[in-house]
């Protein structure tokens, strides 16, 4: 936070914009194998050839003059006379310098992101992160909650990857938590509601994106929490709906299977999104909630 605040003071770029870019990059670096994992404070990754300039014969050239001569991306952010690709301040200020070429208001920030990533999804995810950081005013937004309050009766096991019984050949991308009709369903994370509506497979459903690019999917709901809407900021434990048995047909279809919550998790890596098994994390969050009681 201290580094983000220094950048804001110097550039007038709101700290939550820089934090959002930084954490977006950190998240995709942990999700991919083709780029190195972050080793410093910042998560932003800039390729050496991009940093030093495509025609620069020295890809580790720390000279700001040489980097500028070869149209490199890197700048000296801390005034030590070097544009060091391994220096956190230089990396942060380099990306801030890119933003400054466009402007510091929201519209120009979006344009700067698009020109850098060339991906609408990346722009949307970063803007969501900025919204979360701005709202909560802190960086630690990693707490989680079990989706069902522990005082209710429920049961679940690891069902990820099982064959599905309706809708053709497809696997089960989640964990089914069986509980009675109307049992509350809560947000598992700090995040933003990205989706709310009907699907012929999942029935009434909600999708929430957290700070780590992970999409949390809640399906077969009986109904929604009052005033729940797309774009809403939620936190662990926020009521989003209740357990039901909707789905497997046109809007309003219900009762084709026992009431349960289908809970899925999907990860974005900067290129696309894939499902992964939420069961181990559900067990972890359940234990954590028990310790809090």
mmCIF file of C-alpha atoms in Angstrom:
data_model
loop_
_atom_site.group_PDB
_atom_site.id
_atom_site.type_symbol
_atom_site.label_atom_id
_atom_site.label_comp_id
_atom_site.label_asym_id
_atom_site.label_seq_id
_atom_site.Cartn_x
_atom_site.Cartn_y
_atom_site.Cartn_z
ATOM 1 C CA UNK A 1 0.000 0.000 0.000
ATOM 2 C CA UNK A 2 2.871 2.372 0.768
ATOM 3 C CA UNK A 3 4.235 1.881 -2.746
ATOM 4 C CA UNK A 4 0.817 2.445 -4.331
ATOM 5 C CA UNK A 5 0.312 5.615 -2.288
ATOM 6 C CA UNK A 6 3.703 6.978 -3.379
ATOM 7 C CA UNK A 7 2.772 6.417 -7.011
ATOM 8 C CA UNK A 8 -0.547 8.187 -6.444
ATOM 9 C CA UNK A 9 1.199 11.156 -4.822
ATOM 10 C CA UNK A 10 3.636 11.498 -7.708
ATOM 11 C CA UNK A 11 1.355 10.751 -10.660
ATOM 12 C CA UNK A 12 -2.186 11.521 -9.390
ATOM 13 C CA UNK A 13 -3.226 8.027 -10.515
ATOM 14 C CA UNK A 14 -5.572 6.647 -7.817
ATOM 15 C CA UNK A 15 -3.826 3.958 -5.787
ATOM 16 C CA UNK A 16 -6.630 1.459 -6.351
ATOM 17 C CA UNK A 17 -6.031 1.534 -10.121
ATOM 18 C CA UNK A 18 -2.368 0.611 -9.681
ATOM 19 C CA UNK A 19 -3.251 -2.017 -7.066
ATOM 20 C CA UNK A 20 -5.831 -3.536 -9.409
ATOM 21 C CA UNK A 21 -3.336 -3.921 -12.273
ATOM 22 C CA UNK A 22 -0.694 -5.268 -9.918
ATOM 23 C CA UNK A 23 -2.952 -7.933 -8.421
ATOM 24 C CA UNK A 24 -4.449 -8.908 -11.766
ATOM 25 C CA UNK A 25 -0.949 -9.608 -13.056
ATOM 26 C CA UNK A 26 0.011 -11.448 -9.870
ATOM 27 C CA UNK A 27 -3.051 -13.686 -10.167
ATOM 28 C CA UNK A 28 -2.421 -14.706 -13.771
ATOM 29 C CA UNK A 29 1.276 -15.350 -13.068
ATOM 30 C CA UNK A 30 0.299 -17.876 -10.399
ATOM 31 C CA UNK A 31 -2.218 -19.455 -12.792
ATOM 32 C CA UNK A 32 0.152 -19.919 -15.738
ATOM 33 C CA UNK A 33 3.362 -21.833 -16.464
ATOM 34 C CA UNK A 34 4.656 -19.791 -19.418
ATOM 35 C CA UNK A 35 5.645 -16.736 -17.338
ATOM 36 C CA UNK A 36 7.729 -16.625 -14.138
ATOM 37 C CA UNK A 37 6.092 -16.487 -10.726
ATOM 38 C CA UNK A 38 6.358 -13.095 -8.948
ATOM 39 C CA UNK A 39 9.453 -12.785 -6.781
ATOM 40 C CA UNK A 40 9.162 -9.217 -5.479
ATOM 41 C CA UNK A 41 6.509 -6.961 -4.002
ATOM 42 C CA UNK A 42 4.864 -6.191 -7.316
ATOM 43 C CA UNK A 43 3.180 -8.773 -9.505
ATOM 44 C CA UNK A 44 3.433 -6.875 -12.796
ATOM 45 C CA UNK A 45 5.400 -8.789 -15.418
ATOM 46 C CA UNK A 46 7.033 -7.010 -18.351
ATOM 47 C CA UNK A 47 9.046 -9.057 -20.847
ATOM 48 C CA UNK A 48 12.746 -8.079 -21.018
ATOM 49 C CA UNK A 49 12.486 -7.387 -24.759
ATOM 50 C CA UNK A 50 9.546 -5.072 -24.113
ATOM 51 C CA UNK A 51 11.330 -3.370 -21.221
ATOM 52 C CA UNK A 52 14.647 -2.701 -22.974
ATOM 53 C CA UNK A 53 13.303 -2.243 -26.516
ATOM 54 C CA UNK A 54 12.858 -4.776 -29.300
ATOM 55 C CA UNK A 55 16.014 -3.688 -31.156
ATOM 56 C CA UNK A 56 18.169 -3.190 -28.067
ATOM 57 C CA UNK A 57 21.120 -5.618 -28.316
ATOM 58 C CA UNK A 58 21.338 -5.675 -24.500
ATOM 59 C CA UNK A 59 18.080 -7.047 -23.122
ATOM 60 C CA UNK A 60 19.270 -6.360 -19.549
ATOM 61 C CA UNK A 61 20.257 -2.776 -20.336
ATOM 62 C CA UNK A 62 19.524 -0.639 -17.207
ATOM 63 C CA UNK A 63 20.345 2.697 -18.842
ATOM 64 C CA UNK A 64 17.222 4.907 -19.102
ATOM 65 C CA UNK A 65 18.781 6.711 -22.080
ATOM 66 C CA UNK A 66 19.403 3.489 -23.987
ATOM 67 C CA UNK A 67 15.956 2.140 -23.150
ATOM 68 C CA UNK A 68 14.373 5.358 -24.387
ATOM 69 C CA UNK A 69 16.554 5.334 -27.520
ATOM 70 C CA UNK A 70 15.319 1.860 -28.441
ATOM 71 C CA UNK A 71 11.690 2.736 -27.582
ATOM 72 C CA UNK A 72 11.728 0.455 -24.572
ATOM 73 C CA UNK A 73 8.972 0.418 -21.972
ATOM 74 C CA UNK A 74 11.101 0.705 -18.824
ATOM 75 C CA UNK A 75 11.691 3.871 -16.779
ATOM 76 C CA UNK A 76 13.670 4.854 -13.700
ATOM 77 C CA UNK A 77 11.023 5.038 -11.005
ATOM 78 C CA UNK A 78 13.104 5.686 -7.872
ATOM 79 C CA UNK A 79 15.694 8.146 -9.176
ATOM 80 C CA UNK A 80 18.733 5.868 -8.852
ATOM 81 C CA UNK A 81 19.722 6.411 -12.487
ATOM 82 C CA UNK A 82 18.732 2.889 -13.574
ATOM 83 C CA UNK A 83 15.681 1.427 -15.277
ATOM 84 C CA UNK A 84 15.878 -1.886 -13.465
ATOM 85 C CA UNK A 85 13.461 -4.615 -14.565
ATOM 86 C CA UNK A 86 13.893 -6.283 -11.159
ATOM 87 C CA UNK A 87 13.166 -3.186 -9.085
ATOM 88 C CA UNK A 88 9.604 -2.963 -7.717
ATOM 89 C CA UNK A 89 9.452 0.825 -7.863
ATOM 90 C CA UNK A 90 10.768 0.942 -11.428
ATOM 91 C CA UNK A 91 8.180 -1.656 -12.490
ATOM 92 C CA UNK A 92 5.266 0.125 -10.824
ATOM 93 C CA UNK A 93 6.288 3.543 -12.140
ATOM 94 C CA UNK A 94 6.816 2.107 -15.611
ATOM 95 C CA UNK A 95 3.225 0.939 -15.789
ATOM 96 C CA UNK A 96 2.065 4.229 -14.249
ATOM 97 C CA UNK A 97 3.995 6.030 -16.991
ATOM 98 C CA UNK A 98 2.024 4.028 -19.562
ATOM 99 C CA UNK A 99 -1.257 5.127 -17.952
ATOM 100 C CA UNK A 100 -0.171 8.782 -17.857
ATOM 101 C CA UNK A 101 0.102 8.811 -21.639
ATOM 102 C CA UNK A 102 -3.686 8.444 -21.731
ATOM 103 C CA UNK A 103 -5.011 10.128 -18.575
ATOM 104 C CA UNK A 104 -5.901 9.334 -14.983
ATOM 105 C CA UNK A 105 -9.715 9.397 -15.143
ATOM 106 C CA UNK A 106 -11.673 6.158 -15.455
ATOM 107 C CA UNK A 107 -12.406 6.356 -19.195
ATOM 108 C CA UNK A 108 -8.787 7.003 -20.147
ATOM 109 C CA UNK A 109 -7.602 4.334 -17.704
ATOM 110 C CA UNK A 110 -9.807 1.826 -19.527
ATOM 111 C CA UNK A 111 -8.303 2.875 -22.861
ATOM 112 C CA UNK A 112 -4.775 2.492 -21.457
ATOM 113 C CA UNK A 113 -5.639 -1.015 -20.270
ATOM 114 C CA UNK A 114 -7.127 -1.997 -23.612
ATOM 115 C CA UNK A 115 -4.098 -0.764 -25.554
ATOM 116 C CA UNK A 116 -1.824 -2.749 -23.247
ATOM 117 C CA UNK A 117 -3.728 -6.042 -22.902
ATOM 118 C CA UNK A 118 -5.858 -6.066 -26.085
ATOM 119 C CA UNK A 119 -8.473 -8.080 -24.147
ATOM 120 C CA UNK A 120 -11.874 -6.846 -23.003
ATOM 121 C CA UNK A 121 -11.957 -9.461 -20.229
ATOM 122 C CA UNK A 122 -8.700 -8.164 -18.756
ATOM 123 C CA UNK A 123 -10.036 -4.612 -18.721
ATOM 124 C CA UNK A 124 -13.236 -5.737 -17.002
ATOM 125 C CA UNK A 125 -11.439 -7.795 -14.356
ATOM 126 C CA UNK A 126 -9.041 -4.975 -13.503
ATOM 127 C CA UNK A 127 -11.870 -2.460 -13.226
ATOM 128 C CA UNK A 128 -13.698 -4.827 -10.863
ATOM 129 C CA UNK A 129 -10.608 -5.106 -8.678
ATOM 130 C CA UNK A 130 -10.250 -1.340 -8.601
ATOM 131 C CA UNK A 131 -13.879 -1.060 -7.524
ATOM 132 C CA UNK A 132 -13.303 -3.521 -4.668
ATOM 133 C CA UNK A 133 -10.108 -1.853 -3.457
ATOM 134 C CA UNK A 134 -11.721 1.560 -3.581
ATOM 135 C CA UNK A 135 -14.817 0.365 -1.691
ATOM 136 C CA UNK A 136 -13.038 -1.474 1.113
ATOM 137 C CA UNK A 137 -9.952 0.768 1.284
ATOM 138 C CA UNK A 138 -7.584 -2.113 1.985
ATOM 139 C CA UNK A 139 -5.559 -4.743 0.132
ATOM 140 C CA UNK A 140 -6.340 -7.853 2.192
ATOM 141 C CA UNK A 141 -9.552 -9.132 0.615
ATOM 142 C CA UNK A 142 -8.785 -12.852 0.787
ATOM 143 C CA UNK A 143 -11.074 -14.011 3.627
ATOM 144 C CA UNK A 144 -13.593 -16.718 2.697
ATOM 145 C CA UNK A 145 -16.768 -18.233 4.164
ATOM 146 C CA UNK A 146 -18.538 -21.546 3.673
ATOM 147 C CA UNK A 147 -21.591 -20.938 1.440
ATOM 148 C CA UNK A 148 -24.075 -22.519 3.891
ATOM 149 C CA UNK A 149 -24.363 -21.245 7.496
ATOM 150 C CA UNK A 150 -23.080 -24.026 9.763
ATOM 151 C CA UNK A 151 -26.192 -23.992 11.973
ATOM 152 C CA UNK A 152 -28.197 -25.662 9.168
ATOM 153 C CA UNK A 153 -28.171 -29.327 8.204
ATOM 154 C CA UNK A 154 -26.295 -30.043 5.000
ATOM 155 C CA UNK A 155 -24.072 -32.680 3.430
ATOM 156 C CA UNK A 156 -21.603 -32.812 0.564
ATOM 157 C CA UNK A 157 -18.806 -34.849 -0.958
ATOM 158 C CA UNK A 158 -16.344 -34.406 -3.797
ATOM 159 C CA UNK A 159 -18.435 -34.657 -6.978
ATOM 160 C CA UNK A 160 -16.226 -32.646 -9.326
ATOM 161 C CA UNK A 161 -15.663 -34.460 -12.635
ATOM 162 C CA UNK A 162 -18.602 -36.878 -12.248
ATOM 163 C CA UNK A 163 -20.786 -37.579 -15.282
ATOM 164 C CA UNK A 164 -23.915 -35.447 -15.557
ATOM 165 C CA UNK A 165 -27.369 -37.005 -15.915
ATOM 166 C CA UNK A 166 -29.020 -34.268 -18.007
ATOM 167 C CA UNK A 167 -28.097 -32.095 -20.945
ATOM 168 C CA UNK A 168 -25.805 -34.359 -22.928
ATOM 169 C CA UNK A 169 -22.248 -35.522 -22.359
ATOM 170 C CA UNK A 170 -20.641 -33.152 -19.852
ATOM 171 C CA UNK A 171 -18.845 -33.428 -16.544
ATOM 172 C CA UNK A 172 -19.884 -32.041 -13.175
ATOM 173 C CA UNK A 173 -17.938 -28.797 -12.719
ATOM 174 C CA UNK A 174 -18.487 -28.273 -9.021
ATOM 175 C CA UNK A 175 -19.566 -29.662 -5.652
ATOM 176 C CA UNK A 176 -23.196 -30.338 -4.711
ATOM 177 C CA UNK A 177 -24.121 -29.297 -1.160
ATOM 178 C CA UNK A 178 -27.431 -30.898 -0.209
ATOM 179 C CA UNK A 179 -29.702 -28.964 2.149
ATOM 180 C CA UNK A 180 -33.385 -28.158 2.587
ATOM 181 C CA UNK A 181 -35.412 -25.714 0.538
ATOM 182 C CA UNK A 182 -34.881 -22.138 1.654
ATOM 183 C CA UNK A 183 -31.597 -22.704 3.505
ATOM 184 C CA UNK A 184 -29.566 -19.471 3.117
ATOM 185 C CA UNK A 185 -26.781 -19.316 0.542
ATOM 186 C CA UNK A 186 -23.978 -16.837 1.223
ATOM 187 C CA UNK A 187 -21.154 -15.302 -0.748
ATOM 188 C CA UNK A 188 -17.928 -17.158 -0.124
ATOM 189 C CA UNK A 189 -15.699 -14.174 -0.838
ATOM 190 C CA UNK A 190 -15.131 -10.470 -1.275
ATOM 191 C CA UNK A 191 -16.220 -9.841 -4.823
ATOM 192 C CA UNK A 192 -18.614 -8.383 -7.362
ATOM 193 C CA UNK A 193 -21.774 -10.017 -8.701
ATOM 194 C CA UNK A 194 -21.036 -10.591 -12.389
ATOM 195 C CA UNK A 195 -24.085 -12.659 -13.294
ATOM 196 C CA UNK A 196 -27.627 -13.232 -12.035
ATOM 197 C CA UNK A 197 -30.320 -15.070 -13.965
ATOM 198 C CA UNK A 198 -31.713 -18.283 -15.407
ATOM 199 C CA UNK A 199 -29.885 -21.084 -17.183
ATOM 200 C CA UNK A 200 -31.555 -24.264 -18.411
ATOM 201 C CA UNK A 201 -28.907 -26.339 -16.645
ATOM 202 C CA UNK A 202 -28.286 -24.342 -13.449
ATOM 203 C CA UNK A 203 -31.711 -22.777 -12.935
ATOM 204 C CA UNK A 204 -31.628 -19.556 -10.926
ATOM 205 C CA UNK A 205 -27.944 -18.809 -10.440
ATOM 206 C CA UNK A 206 -25.422 -16.211 -9.344
ATOM 207 C CA UNK A 207 -21.797 -15.659 -10.367
ATOM 208 C CA UNK A 208 -19.354 -13.686 -8.225
ATOM 209 C CA UNK A 209 -15.790 -12.699 -9.192
ATOM 210 C CA UNK A 210 -13.271 -12.370 -6.366
ATOM 211 C CA UNK A 211 -10.056 -10.351 -6.103
ATOM 212 C CA UNK A 212 -7.927 -13.271 -7.399
ATOM 213 C CA UNK A 213 -9.668 -13.636 -10.802
ATOM 214 C CA UNK A 214 -11.658 -16.621 -9.474
ATOM 215 C CA UNK A 215 -15.308 -16.918 -10.475
ATOM 216 C CA UNK A 216 -17.628 -18.406 -7.816
ATOM 217 C CA UNK A 217 -20.762 -20.023 -9.281
ATOM 218 C CA UNK A 218 -23.940 -20.735 -7.269
ATOM 219 C CA UNK A 219 -26.699 -22.681 -9.050
ATOM 220 C CA UNK A 220 -30.156 -24.295 -8.547
ATOM 221 C CA UNK A 221 -31.213 -21.476 -6.212
ATOM 222 C CA UNK A 222 -34.763 -21.275 -4.921
ATOM 223 C CA UNK A 223 -34.619 -17.472 -5.067
ATOM 224 C CA UNK A 224 -32.401 -14.433 -4.620
ATOM 225 C CA UNK A 225 -31.682 -12.120 -1.716
ATOM 226 C CA UNK A 226 -33.712 -8.923 -1.835
ATOM 227 C CA UNK A 227 -32.188 -6.270 -4.116
ATOM 228 C CA UNK A 228 -29.299 -8.529 -5.234
ATOM 229 C CA UNK A 229 -28.079 -7.143 -8.553
ATOM 230 C CA UNK A 230 -25.279 -7.412 -11.098
ATOM 231 C CA UNK A 231 -22.420 -5.106 -10.143
ATOM 232 C CA UNK A 232 -23.145 -5.383 -6.414
ATOM 233 C CA UNK A 233 -20.174 -5.585 -4.050
ATOM 234 C CA UNK A 234 -20.367 -8.490 -1.604
ATOM 235 C CA UNK A 235 -18.178 -9.896 1.139
ATOM 236 C CA UNK A 236 -17.844 -13.291 2.845
ATOM 237 C CA UNK A 237 -21.185 -14.150 4.439
ATOM 238 C CA UNK A 238 -23.344 -11.759 2.389
ATOM 239 C CA UNK A 239 -26.749 -13.379 1.746
ATOM 240 C CA UNK A 240 -27.253 -13.956 -1.988
ATOM 241 C CA UNK A 241 -30.136 -16.463 -2.120
ATOM 242 C CA UNK A 242 -31.440 -19.795 -0.858
ATOM 243 C CA UNK A 243 -31.138 -23.492 -1.678
ATOM 244 C CA UNK A 244 -33.560 -24.851 -4.256
ATOM 245 C CA UNK A 245 -33.957 -27.373 -7.069
ATOM 246 C CA UNK A 246 -34.363 -25.137 -10.115
ATOM 247 C CA UNK A 247 -33.032 -26.016 -13.540
ATOM 248 C CA UNK A 248 -33.058 -28.776 -16.156
ATOM 249 C CA UNK A 249 -35.635 -26.952 -18.255
ATOM 250 C CA UNK A 250 -37.131 -23.605 -19.272
ATOM 251 C CA UNK A 251 -37.399 -20.694 -16.794
ATOM 252 C CA UNK A 252 -39.274 -21.721 -13.666
ATOM 253 C CA UNK A 253 -38.554 -25.454 -13.926
ATOM 254 C CA UNK A 254 -38.048 -26.956 -10.458
ATOM 255 C CA UNK A 255 -38.179 -30.234 -8.573
ATOM 256 C CA UNK A 256 -36.370 -32.512 -11.030
ATOM 257 C CA UNK A 257 -33.791 -33.398 -8.359
ATOM 258 C CA UNK A 258 -33.399 -33.029 -4.572
ATOM 259 C CA UNK A 259 -32.745 -29.496 -3.323
ATOM 260 C CA UNK A 260 -29.070 -28.604 -3.220
ATOM 261 C CA UNK A 261 -26.561 -25.874 -3.981
ATOM 262 C CA UNK A 262 -24.282 -26.479 -6.923
ATOM 263 C CA UNK A 263 -21.075 -24.589 -6.162
ATOM 264 C CA UNK A 264 -18.378 -24.207 -8.819
ATOM 265 C CA UNK A 265 -15.104 -22.324 -9.174
ATOM 266 C CA UNK A 266 -13.439 -21.091 -12.364
ATOM 267 C CA UNK A 267 -10.035 -19.489 -12.828
ATOM 268 C CA UNK A 268 -9.024 -16.849 -15.381
ATOM 269 C CA UNK A 269 -5.386 -16.927 -16.528
ATOM 270 C CA UNK A 270 -5.322 -13.980 -18.925
ATOM 271 C CA UNK A 271 -6.314 -16.089 -21.942
ATOM 272 C CA UNK A 272 -9.367 -18.044 -20.847
ATOM 273 C CA UNK A 273 -11.197 -19.619 -17.956
ATOM 274 C CA UNK A 274 -11.362 -23.193 -16.686
ATOM 275 C CA UNK A 275 -13.103 -25.110 -13.921
ATOM 276 C CA UNK A 276 -11.273 -26.610 -10.962
ATOM 277 C CA UNK A 277 -12.338 -28.722 -7.994
ATOM 278 C CA UNK A 278 -13.748 -26.561 -5.168
ATOM 279 C CA UNK A 279 -14.099 -29.423 -2.671
ATOM 280 C CA UNK A 280 -10.742 -28.987 -0.858
ATOM 281 C CA UNK A 281 -11.373 -25.266 -0.422
ATOM 282 C CA UNK A 282 -14.914 -25.856 0.817
ATOM 283 C CA UNK A 283 -13.541 -28.177 3.502
ATOM 284 C CA UNK A 284 -10.979 -25.558 4.448
ATOM 285 C CA UNK A 285 -13.565 -22.756 4.686
ATOM 286 C CA UNK A 286 -15.906 -25.000 6.678
ATOM 287 C CA UNK A 287 -13.177 -25.683 9.245
ATOM 288 C CA UNK A 288 -12.313 -22.000 9.386
ATOM 289 C CA UNK A 289 -15.942 -21.021 10.038
ATOM 290 C CA UNK A 290 -16.151 -23.599 12.829
ATOM 291 C CA UNK A 291 -13.104 -22.074 14.518
ATOM 292 C CA UNK A 292 -14.711 -18.643 14.380
ATOM 293 C CA UNK A 293 -17.814 -19.794 16.292
#
